[in-house]
Amino acid sequence: MKHILAGLILLGTLPASAQSDQWPTFNGDAMAQKYSTATQITPQNVARLRQVWSLHTGDVSDGAPGPDGGKRGRTSWSATPLFVNDTVYVGTPYSRVFAVAPDSGKVKWVYSPKVDFKKLRIIKSRGLAYWRASAPIGGQPCQKILYVGTEDSKLHAVSADTGKPCEGFGSKGVLDINQWNTVNPSLKLLIRQPPAVVGDTLVIGWASEDLVLEKSPPGTVFGVDARTGALKWTFQIIPEAMRTRIGTANVWAGISVDPKTRMVFLPVSSPESNFYGGNRKEAMPLATSVTALDGATGKLIWSRQLVHHDIWDYDTDSPPTLIDITRNGKTVPALVQASKQGFLYVLNRMTGEPVYPMPERKVPASDVPGERTSATQPYVSLPEPTVSDHFPGIFKLADILSLGYCSREYAKLRDDGKFTPPSLKGSIAFPGKVGGVEWGGGAVDPVNQTYVVNSNNVVQVYKLIPRAEYEAAAKRGERSGAPQTGAPYAVDTYPFLNPLGMPCWNPPYGTLSSYDLKSGKLLWRKPFGQVQQWGFMMPRSWGSVTLGPPIITKSGLVFIGASMDSRVRAIDLKSGEVLWKARLSAPAVSTPATYTYRGKQYVVFAAGGNPILMPKLGDELAAFALPDGP
């Protein structure tokens, strides 16, 4: 451990290849701060923002049959536009890459990979990664490369200048990640999240279909050469003795990089089967963790498990936000890991040790035959969690309108507070697997050390179904839930709604919170977003379930889409008050981007929607700026 850390420190700072690139990664920068030094748009003038250009990519599908009558998957577009090379680049759910003029939205070129999407249920992309040579070779192509993953396990390398494939990468510009899928390869490795860039190395995580198989591909992370795609290293997450019978614990969310140390920080997900762990009682210390690697070699530096024996699908689901924090007059190199549980884990990023107390607390035990839950779980009370420890209470309006349905159903369910295990009769999960904090995580102002994050207050029900009962229902055509094949139980997970579709629990359903990381103190928390139902907007005090994170600018603004009402908003960083909003064609469930080009600051949103949030989907890339003149 010590010699690895010493070696990292000696490496010094990476070449400053992104200094002139104002939004070079999915998360704004390699440290996932989602922060911009732009100051032209301020709390005083943001109300004057106007849409200055819009682009519709055409890459959207609601799942309806196509012109040929064949089935099509539904798109989920969570891609963040990049601003590099004096160009806006964005990847679509169909893995096409658009290069766009930053001031007009005019398309410069489009790269279209050949992918068969017909058999896919969901077509998803979170966009692009960008690399450029620290010492470009004159006259040589592909000194600046964009990387886009596809649903068929390929990573494509495209010249950022021309849109043509980089022939020296993989096989004629295409790297097949699935060639390394050699253990339990029944599911493909899906490249939905852009790789992280560490010098001349790409660090690649992958996704797979959850809840299908217990014996699925085991979690791995790959380090490949940015120029050639040659494999440099592989990091295995599941212990060797378990890899042939237990799968996932993969890294499907964003990966953060410390440019000074070349350390890579992995948000590691839960193992299969997600809701029953009786077949994996052995220790799995890297599962549901934050794990730090040497980006050059893939060697483990440290790991901090966030959930022991995870049976709640509490994947570490967002990139850790790296920031130096001032504590007791000293600078602490830290990271903030948001979570589905609503905990904000603040750790020393060099050692993995907690910056704020993280004690073990006793949690409820499982009553499911064959299961053995952990007696304790790590708990964080500072910073204050984004959601409470207990069920928010029955929403009287939903209960009355459903003639007492909510109360009757709640009485049938097990509810012992946070970490109530899944059960055969059904258990309250609060927060459920959709959060708390979802895949985007939070944003930070590194100057005043303020952290802002949106969070969901969603109650779900987790019900295990004995295998024989599940199979019998399937024969009758009544199958519900997910199979978890290989485990003795299937599982049904669903939001706790009344027959009218109303949440049975008290609002708000979504919030936006701000924290002082120097003290861990909550600065403000407000309901965020609105829900539109039956043609009406629900009260602002109810908030909205959200997907997609905020960004922060130096001028003191928070920009965010995320909510179900398809609006994008600017919020005062100091007060949390909404200062501006605009409606787009679909929810903007991606990280916004902001950049300055020829003296004008732009804010860009990808409004693509996500069928998990609501049915409305889109293909719009929209840019906003201040009007010229006074």
XYZ file of C-alpha atoms in Angstrom:
630
model
C 0.000 0.000 0.000
C 2.618 2.550 1.039
C 4.850 1.955 -1.959
C 1.902 2.325 -4.346
C 0.914 5.656 -2.803
C 4.499 6.866 -2.908
C 4.731 5.965 -6.567
C 1.547 7.835 -7.328
C 2.806 10.990 -5.632
C 6.084 10.845 -7.532
C 4.196 10.747 -10.825
C 3.061 14.318 -10.224
C 0.434 16.039 -12.302
C -0.933 14.656 -15.552
C -0.337 16.687 -18.690
C -2.859 19.511 -18.670
C -4.501 18.301 -21.866
C -7.944 19.523 -20.838
C -7.082 23.007 -19.620
C -8.610 24.702 -22.666
C -11.502 22.259 -22.822
C -14.383 23.675 -20.850
C -16.589 20.592 -20.503
C -14.353 17.671 -21.460
C -16.074 14.807 -19.618
C -19.486 13.428 -18.827
C -19.102 14.886 -15.324
C -17.607 18.228 -16.351
C -14.088 17.222 -15.392
C -12.214 14.082 -14.428
C -12.925 14.701 -10.718
C -16.713 14.658 -11.340
C -17.116 18.103 -9.775
C -19.653 19.268 -12.401
C -18.311 22.781 -11.872
C -17.621 25.630 -14.273
C -15.596 28.814 -13.751
C -17.926 30.668 -16.141
C -19.362 33.880 -14.687
C -21.218 35.621 -17.517
C -24.602 34.207 -16.464
C -25.294 35.309 -12.898
C -28.122 35.190 -10.351
C -28.864 38.796 -11.314
C -29.286 38.226 -15.073
C -30.215 34.554 -15.432
C -33.921 35.392 -15.781
C -33.027 36.780 -19.233
C -31.796 33.427 -20.569
C -33.277 32.513 -23.946
C -33.040 29.423 -26.113
C -30.622 30.220 -28.934
C -30.535 26.946 -30.821
C -32.022 23.478 -30.802
C -31.148 20.222 -32.532
C -33.328 17.140 -32.928
C -31.218 14.042 -33.606
C -34.075 11.761 -34.686
C -32.774 9.012 -32.389
C -35.816 8.344 -30.211
C -38.215 5.419 -29.818
C -41.170 4.868 -27.495
C -41.170 1.131 -28.147
C -43.950 1.186 -30.723
C -43.499 -1.017 -33.817
C -41.429 0.504 -36.587
C -42.432 0.982 -40.244
C -41.603 -2.675 -40.897
C -43.899 -3.790 -38.063
C -41.014 -5.055 -35.980
C -40.628 -4.367 -32.279
C -38.309 -1.606 -31.134
C -36.828 -0.845 -27.746
C -37.498 2.361 -25.826
C -34.719 4.925 -25.764
C -33.175 6.374 -22.626
C -30.959 9.370 -23.357
C -28.773 10.463 -20.454
C -25.857 11.798 -22.467
C -23.987 14.939 -21.447
C -22.805 17.159 -24.296
C -19.036 17.729 -24.310
C -17.435 21.017 -25.269
C -13.925 20.335 -26.517
C -11.970 21.143 -29.660
C -14.201 24.252 -30.122
C -17.102 21.892 -30.815
C -20.113 20.511 -28.978
C -20.202 16.710 -29.222
C -23.051 14.480 -28.116
C -23.783 10.766 -28.375
C -27.326 9.487 -28.913
C -29.099 6.357 -27.630
C -28.384 4.772 -31.011
C -24.673 5.481 -30.424
C -24.440 8.056 -33.167
C -22.050 10.959 -32.555
C -23.041 14.494 -33.537
C -20.451 17.266 -33.877
C -22.202 20.610 -33.537
C -21.172 24.241 -33.922
C -21.283 25.672 -30.378
C -22.918 29.003 -31.289
C -25.495 27.908 -33.862
C -26.252 24.226 -33.369
C -25.339 23.550 -37.003
C -24.232 19.944 -37.497
C -20.638 19.604 -38.682
C -20.663 15.832 -39.099
C -22.331 12.658 -37.783
C -20.724 9.304 -37.047
C -23.110 6.329 -37.295
C -21.976 2.902 -36.082
C -23.692 -0.179 -37.437
C -25.690 -1.682 -34.563
C -28.778 -3.919 -34.635
C -31.157 -2.499 -32.031
C -34.229 -4.558 -32.958
C -33.989 -7.107 -30.135
C -33.240 -4.635 -27.339
C -35.833 -3.739 -24.688
C -34.143 -0.480 -23.698
C -31.674 1.470 -25.819
C -29.517 3.558 -23.524
C -26.495 5.831 -23.718
C -24.764 8.273 -21.402
C -22.595 9.703 -24.123
C -18.941 10.141 -24.950
C -15.410 10.202 -23.628
C -12.634 12.382 -25.079
C -8.857 11.926 -25.261
C -6.174 13.994 -26.889
C -2.478 13.341 -27.192
C -0.317 15.253 -24.737
C 2.339 15.524 -27.473
C 0.453 15.494 -30.802
C 2.279 14.088 -33.826
C 1.984 16.446 -36.767
C 0.196 15.085 -39.812
C -1.032 11.998 -38.005
C -4.787 11.301 -37.702
C -6.640 10.707 -34.444
C -4.607 12.895 -32.135
C -7.991 13.804 -30.656
C -10.406 10.910 -30.192
C -14.027 10.519 -29.133
C -15.158 7.154 -27.730
C -18.736 5.913 -27.842
C -20.024 2.596 -26.504
C -22.795 0.514 -28.000
C -25.426 -1.949 -26.817
C -23.577 -4.759 -28.610
C -20.467 -4.499 -26.393
C -18.364 -2.404 -28.747
C -16.321 0.726 -28.052
C -15.872 2.913 -31.141
C -13.006 5.408 -31.538
C -13.746 8.391 -33.768
C -11.555 11.292 -34.854
C -12.818 14.433 -33.109
C -11.699 16.468 -36.112
C -13.257 14.481 -38.949
C -15.764 12.011 -37.526
C -13.962 9.137 -39.234
C -13.043 5.903 -37.429
C -9.593 5.739 -35.851
C -8.319 2.712 -37.752
C -5.506 1.958 -35.304
C -7.916 1.398 -32.402
C -9.167 -2.160 -31.955
C -10.228 -3.566 -35.312
C -10.526 -0.639 -37.721
C -11.717 1.685 -34.971
C -13.903 -0.743 -33.021
C -12.949 -2.610 -29.833
C -15.036 -5.647 -28.832
C -15.234 -5.578 -25.021
C -17.132 -8.851 -24.967
C -13.967 -10.726 -26.006
C -12.999 -10.539 -22.306
C -16.370 -11.833 -21.123
C -15.166 -15.370 -20.417
C -16.740 -16.286 -17.041
C -20.511 -16.917 -17.032
C -20.786 -15.124 -20.401
C -24.551 -15.647 -20.742
C -25.141 -11.861 -20.675
C -23.281 -9.327 -22.795
C -21.206 -6.501 -21.359
C -23.044 -3.310 -22.306
C -20.978 -0.150 -22.772
C -23.453 2.559 -21.768
C -21.235 4.766 -19.595
C -18.260 6.542 -21.196
C -14.853 5.268 -20.069
C -12.665 7.371 -17.799
C -9.442 8.773 -19.263
C -6.203 8.570 -17.251
C -3.306 9.821 -19.330
C -3.178 7.412 -22.265
C -5.327 4.772 -20.574
C -9.092 4.261 -20.856
C -10.722 2.747 -17.772
C -13.826 0.861 -18.829
C -16.716 -0.370 -16.713
C -19.793 -2.053 -18.109
C -23.464 -2.793 -17.448
C -25.534 -5.952 -17.814
C -29.165 -6.906 -17.359
C -30.015 -7.003 -13.636
C -32.289 -9.497 -11.880
C -32.055 -12.095 -14.639
C -29.372 -14.531 -13.512
C -27.522 -15.191 -10.287
C -24.761 -16.844 -12.302
C -23.956 -13.861 -14.502
C -20.703 -12.195 -15.601
C -18.625 -11.235 -12.544
C -17.605 -7.612 -12.077
C -14.447 -6.557 -13.903
C -12.901 -3.274 -14.979
C -10.590 -2.979 -17.972
C -7.686 -0.617 -18.625
C -6.903 -0.263 -22.330
C -4.537 1.815 -24.415
C -6.303 4.973 -25.594
C -4.606 4.837 -29.006
C -4.799 1.135 -29.830
C -7.360 -0.469 -27.518
C -4.761 -3.003 -26.367
C -5.589 -4.429 -22.952
C -3.235 -3.093 -20.267
C -4.838 -4.518 -17.140
C -7.944 -6.149 -15.699
C -9.328 -5.638 -12.197
C -11.555 -8.354 -10.731
C -14.105 -7.393 -8.081
C -15.619 -10.703 -6.964
C -13.289 -13.103 -5.074
C -11.761 -15.752 -7.328
C -13.431 -18.648 -5.479
C -16.904 -17.174 -6.138
C -16.598 -15.842 -9.677
C -17.847 -18.970 -11.441
C -21.160 -19.058 -9.562
C -21.957 -15.440 -8.585
C -21.982 -12.471 -10.905
C -22.110 -8.688 -11.339
C -20.754 -6.325 -8.627
C -19.744 -4.431 -11.749
C -19.039 -0.733 -12.317
C -21.820 0.670 -14.461
C -21.800 4.267 -13.179
C -19.268 7.026 -13.830
C -15.627 6.612 -12.784
C -13.697 9.512 -11.239
C -10.009 10.325 -11.671
C -7.594 12.367 -9.556
C -5.334 14.018 -12.187
C -2.536 14.659 -9.659
C -2.162 11.078 -8.421
C -3.652 9.129 -11.349
C -5.857 7.330 -8.858
C -9.129 5.981 -10.235
C -12.236 5.761 -8.042
C -14.788 3.070 -8.814
C -18.431 3.089 -7.646
C -18.966 -0.684 -7.351
C -22.463 -2.147 -7.578
C -24.148 -5.015 -5.712
C -23.699 -8.704 -6.539
C -26.318 -11.063 -7.911
C -28.787 -12.136 -6.997
C -29.726 -8.626 -6.014
C -32.398 -9.363 -3.412
C -31.356 -12.766 -2.035
C -27.873 -13.496 -0.740
C -28.238 -16.970 0.739
C -26.004 -18.392 -2.011
C -23.224 -15.845 -1.406
C -22.685 -15.779 2.346
C -18.903 -15.551 2.024
C -17.227 -12.173 2.406
C -17.261 -9.986 -0.723
C -15.365 -6.927 0.537
C -15.335 -5.023 -2.773
C -19.063 -5.350 -3.522
C -21.203 -2.202 -3.049
C -18.135 -0.116 -2.311
C -15.985 2.802 -3.302
C -12.711 1.343 -4.513
C -9.511 3.162 -5.479
C -7.044 1.838 -8.062
C -3.770 2.939 -9.586
C -5.020 4.038 -13.002
C -1.796 3.048 -14.741
C -1.668 -0.537 -13.458
C -5.126 -1.386 -12.104
C -3.625 -2.287 -8.721
C -5.891 -1.976 -5.691
C -5.015 0.904 -3.332
C -7.965 0.822 -0.951
C -11.646 -0.087 -0.784
C -14.434 1.012 1.549
C -17.564 -1.151 1.625
C -20.742 0.907 1.959
C -23.293 -1.908 2.327
C -22.486 -5.310 3.801
C -24.091 -8.328 2.132
C -26.208 -6.102 -0.085
C -29.704 -7.528 -0.705
C -31.388 -4.192 -1.545
C -29.820 -3.416 -4.951
C -28.090 -0.460 -3.282
C -25.512 -0.172 -6.051
C -22.910 2.523 -5.554
C -24.539 4.292 -8.431
C -22.774 7.589 -9.096
C -19.240 8.864 -9.661
C -17.474 9.978 -6.460
C -17.012 13.738 -6.393
C -13.377 14.630 -5.620
C -12.678 17.796 -3.627
C -10.141 19.109 -1.138
C -11.909 19.978 2.131
C -10.682 22.315 4.848
C -11.062 20.668 8.267
C -9.610 22.059 11.496
C -7.220 24.272 9.567
C -5.927 21.399 7.415
C -6.610 20.413 3.825
C -8.058 16.915 3.432
C -7.999 15.285 -0.017
C -11.545 13.969 0.032
C -14.316 12.451 -2.037
C -18.086 12.584 -1.592
C -19.942 9.423 -2.524
C -23.695 9.916 -2.807
C -25.854 6.805 -2.511
C -29.283 5.311 -3.057
C -29.584 5.078 0.736
C -29.451 8.873 0.903
C -26.121 8.742 2.740
C -23.304 11.062 1.698
C -20.088 9.218 2.485
C -17.185 11.675 2.819
C -13.873 9.808 2.662
C -10.180 10.669 2.505
C -9.503 9.769 -1.112
C -5.897 8.756 -0.427
C -6.751 6.237 2.313
C -10.500 5.553 2.232
C -10.865 6.584 5.869
C -14.052 8.498 6.811
C -13.740 12.260 7.188
C -16.949 12.323 9.234
C -17.983 9.501 11.611
C -19.240 6.343 9.934
C -20.198 3.929 12.756
C -21.701 0.474 12.365
C -25.338 0.249 13.493
C -27.513 -2.784 14.156
C -30.078 -3.409 11.425
C -33.089 -5.760 11.111
C -32.477 -9.444 10.442
C -34.014 -11.383 7.566
C -36.822 -13.896 8.173
C -36.377 -15.543 4.751
C -35.293 -19.221 4.884
C -31.690 -19.557 3.712
C -30.831 -15.873 4.096
C -28.318 -14.484 6.581
C -28.139 -10.705 6.722
C -25.313 -8.639 8.132
C -25.987 -7.697 11.765
C -24.772 -4.125 11.179
C -24.419 -1.585 8.392
C -22.226 1.536 8.042
C -24.239 4.601 8.948
C -23.699 8.284 8.207
C -25.465 11.045 10.141
C -23.118 13.891 9.110
C -23.679 15.191 6.491
C -27.386 14.718 7.198
C -28.829 12.008 4.897
C -30.959 13.230 1.999
C -33.843 10.974 3.117
C -35.117 9.981 6.558
C -34.573 6.626 8.245
C -38.243 5.690 8.309
C -41.313 5.424 6.099
C -42.661 8.979 5.572
C -46.214 8.078 6.647
C -49.404 7.334 4.721
C -50.470 10.123 2.371
C -54.039 10.827 3.544
C -55.231 12.150 0.200
C -54.085 9.009 -1.637
C -55.583 6.841 1.106
C -58.963 8.594 1.080
C -59.277 8.607 -2.704
C -58.486 4.875 -2.784
C -60.956 4.080 0.026
C -58.239 3.108 2.483
C -56.166 1.011 0.084
C -52.845 2.515 1.200
C -53.477 1.853 4.907
C -54.682 -1.693 4.314
C -51.701 -2.596 2.143
C -49.191 -0.981 4.494
C -50.519 -3.092 7.378
C -49.649 -6.251 5.422
C -46.021 -5.278 4.801
C -42.894 -5.571 6.892
C -41.396 -2.198 7.848
C -38.520 -1.987 10.329
C -36.968 1.195 8.962
C -33.878 1.579 6.818
C -32.333 -1.741 5.723
C -35.563 -3.728 6.244
C -34.718 -6.973 4.389
C -36.836 -8.236 1.488
C -39.423 -10.743 2.696
C -41.947 -13.279 1.442
C -44.916 -11.130 2.473
C -43.366 -7.958 1.088
C -41.188 -5.326 2.738
C -41.191 -1.555 2.675
C -37.973 -0.296 1.086
C -37.319 3.328 1.911
C -35.503 4.536 0.077
C -36.033 2.037 -2.710
C -33.564 1.154 -5.421
C -34.393 4.376 -7.320
C -33.050 6.436 -4.426
C -32.136 8.497 -2.511
C -29.548 9.808 -4.902
C -29.549 8.334 -8.382
C -26.828 7.736 -10.973
C -25.703 11.331 -11.530
C -24.617 12.160 -7.974
C -24.013 15.750 -6.888
C -22.016 18.825 -7.898
C -19.517 20.839 -5.879
C -18.182 24.370 -5.780
C -14.521 23.675 -4.890
C -13.904 27.275 -3.797
C -16.502 27.570 -1.043
C -16.757 23.772 -0.684
C -20.515 23.646 -1.171
C -22.056 20.378 -2.367
C -25.490 20.266 -4.057
C -27.435 17.089 -4.784
C -30.945 16.104 -5.848
C -32.558 13.123 -4.157
C -35.702 10.991 -4.443
C -38.068 10.064 -1.625
C -39.426 6.886 -3.188
C -41.048 4.007 -1.305
C -40.936 0.622 -2.990
C -42.079 -2.843 -2.000
C -39.667 -5.781 -2.232
C -41.347 -9.182 -2.284
C -39.532 -12.494 -2.714
C -41.399 -15.245 -4.568
C -40.492 -18.928 -3.970
C -39.176 -20.501 -7.153
C -41.935 -23.128 -7.472
C -44.621 -20.480 -7.023
C -42.989 -18.255 -9.615
C -42.689 -21.044 -12.182
C -46.286 -22.188 -11.597
C -47.508 -18.635 -12.192
C -45.443 -18.499 -15.356
C -47.148 -21.616 -16.693
C -50.508 -19.953 -16.090
C -49.305 -16.850 -17.911
C -49.378 -14.852 -14.687
C -45.668 -14.290 -14.153
C -44.734 -11.041 -12.437
C -41.404 -9.829 -11.160
C -37.865 -10.753 -12.156
C -36.579 -14.348 -12.252
C -33.194 -14.195 -10.449
C -32.590 -17.589 -12.067
C -30.286 -19.749 -9.947
C -31.606 -18.415 -6.649
C -34.462 -20.089 -4.735
C -36.517 -16.893 -5.027
C -37.667 -14.594 -7.794
C -38.425 -11.016 -6.788
C -41.105 -8.436 -7.424
C -40.180 -4.789 -6.805
C -42.704 -2.036 -7.342
C -43.514 1.483 -6.118
C -46.057 1.694 -3.292
C -48.933 3.287 -5.235
C -52.690 3.190 -4.914
C -54.891 1.926 -7.800
C -55.128 5.489 -9.117
C -51.359 5.652 -9.499
C -50.868 8.032 -6.565
C -47.964 7.521 -4.127
C -49.198 6.051 -0.846
C -46.542 7.930 1.129
C -46.312 11.568 2.130
C -44.538 14.078 -0.145
C -42.164 15.595 -1.045
C -41.134 13.021 -3.641
C -37.940 14.806 -4.586
C -35.650 17.374 -3.000
C -32.582 19.458 -3.745
C -30.108 19.930 -0.893
C -26.989 22.012 -0.271
C -24.211 21.184 2.212
C -21.160 22.920 3.638
C -18.504 20.214 3.322
C -16.177 22.003 5.759
C -18.610 21.263 8.600
C -21.001 18.716 7.087
C -23.856 21.118 7.850
C -27.028 21.133 5.758
C -27.381 24.663 4.351
C -30.817 24.286 2.783
C -33.208 21.636 1.478
C -36.214 22.298 -0.739
C -38.784 20.233 -2.626
C -37.607 20.115 -6.218
C -39.466 19.793 -9.511
C -43.128 19.232 -10.226
C -45.306 16.343 -11.332
C -47.886 16.705 -14.078
C -50.809 14.309 -13.771
C -54.220 14.198 -15.454
C -53.376 17.457 -17.216
C -52.632 19.341 -14.002
C -49.416 20.391 -12.290
C -49.195 19.024 -8.759
C -48.217 21.448 -5.928
C -44.575 22.550 -5.887
C -44.372 21.390 -2.258
C -44.735 17.793 -3.453
C -41.595 17.921 -5.577
C -40.794 15.354 -8.266
C -38.882 12.141 -8.601
C -35.746 13.100 -10.523
C -33.114 11.547 -12.774
C -30.066 13.576 -13.749
C -27.667 15.669 -11.643
C -26.986 19.407 -11.215
C -24.010 21.510 -12.234
C -22.637 24.620 -10.469
C -21.063 27.763 -11.895
C -18.582 30.107 -10.227
C -21.141 32.916 -10.437
C -23.326 31.104 -7.892
C -25.850 29.251 -10.048
C -27.080 25.677 -10.074
C -28.395 24.382 -13.416
C -30.451 21.205 -13.488
C -33.102 19.399 -15.545
C -34.009 16.026 -14.003
C -37.664 16.504 -13.028
C -40.809 14.916 -14.461
C -42.267 18.211 -15.713
C -39.728 18.524 -18.572
C -38.472 21.836 -17.214
C -34.874 22.938 -16.825
C -34.035 25.371 -14.047
C -31.446 27.776 -12.691
C -31.260 27.976 -8.906
C -29.506 30.378 -6.560
C -26.652 28.466 -4.933
C -26.921 30.485 -1.728
C -30.666 30.303 -1.140
C -32.002 27.421 -3.211
C -34.573 29.700 -4.855
C -35.554 29.009 -8.480
C -34.484 32.013 -10.570
C -35.309 30.757 -14.091
C -36.991 27.848 -15.803
C -37.863 26.733 -19.322
C -39.812 23.791 -20.731
C -38.286 21.316 -23.187
C -39.844 18.524 -25.230
C -38.997 15.820 -22.652
C -37.317 15.536 -19.246
C -33.614 16.390 -19.352
C -32.337 13.331 -17.483
C -28.679 14.070 -18.140
C -25.968 16.297 -16.740
C -26.192 19.775 -18.301
C -23.075 21.348 -19.784
C -21.941 24.960 -19.858
C -19.158 26.587 -21.867
C -17.992 29.962 -23.158
C -17.420 30.389 -26.898
C -16.391 33.650 -28.575
C -17.226 35.584 -25.438
C -20.703 34.133 -24.860
C -21.640 31.583 -22.196
C -24.023 28.785 -23.189
C -25.902 26.195 -21.132
C -26.873 23.022 -22.998
C -29.356 20.300 -22.046
C -30.075 16.941 -23.698
C -33.846 16.402 -23.336
C -34.250 12.703 -24.015
C -36.262 11.355 -21.113
C -36.131 7.944 -19.493
C -39.048 5.450 -19.453
C -38.313 4.736 -15.772
C -39.213 8.357 -14.978
C -42.190 8.801 -17.313
C -43.329 7.832 -20.834
C -42.447 11.149 -22.515
C -39.205 10.675 -24.490
C -37.315 13.007 -26.784
C -34.286 13.720 -28.958
C -33.706 17.440 -28.351
C -30.396 19.143 -27.665
C -31.166 22.698 -26.536
C -28.789 25.594 -25.870
C -29.523 28.733 -23.845
C -27.659 32.037 -23.585
C -28.212 35.653 -22.634
C -29.516 37.919 -25.415
C -27.112 40.386 -26.982
C -27.331 43.973 -25.835
C -28.631 45.463 -22.573
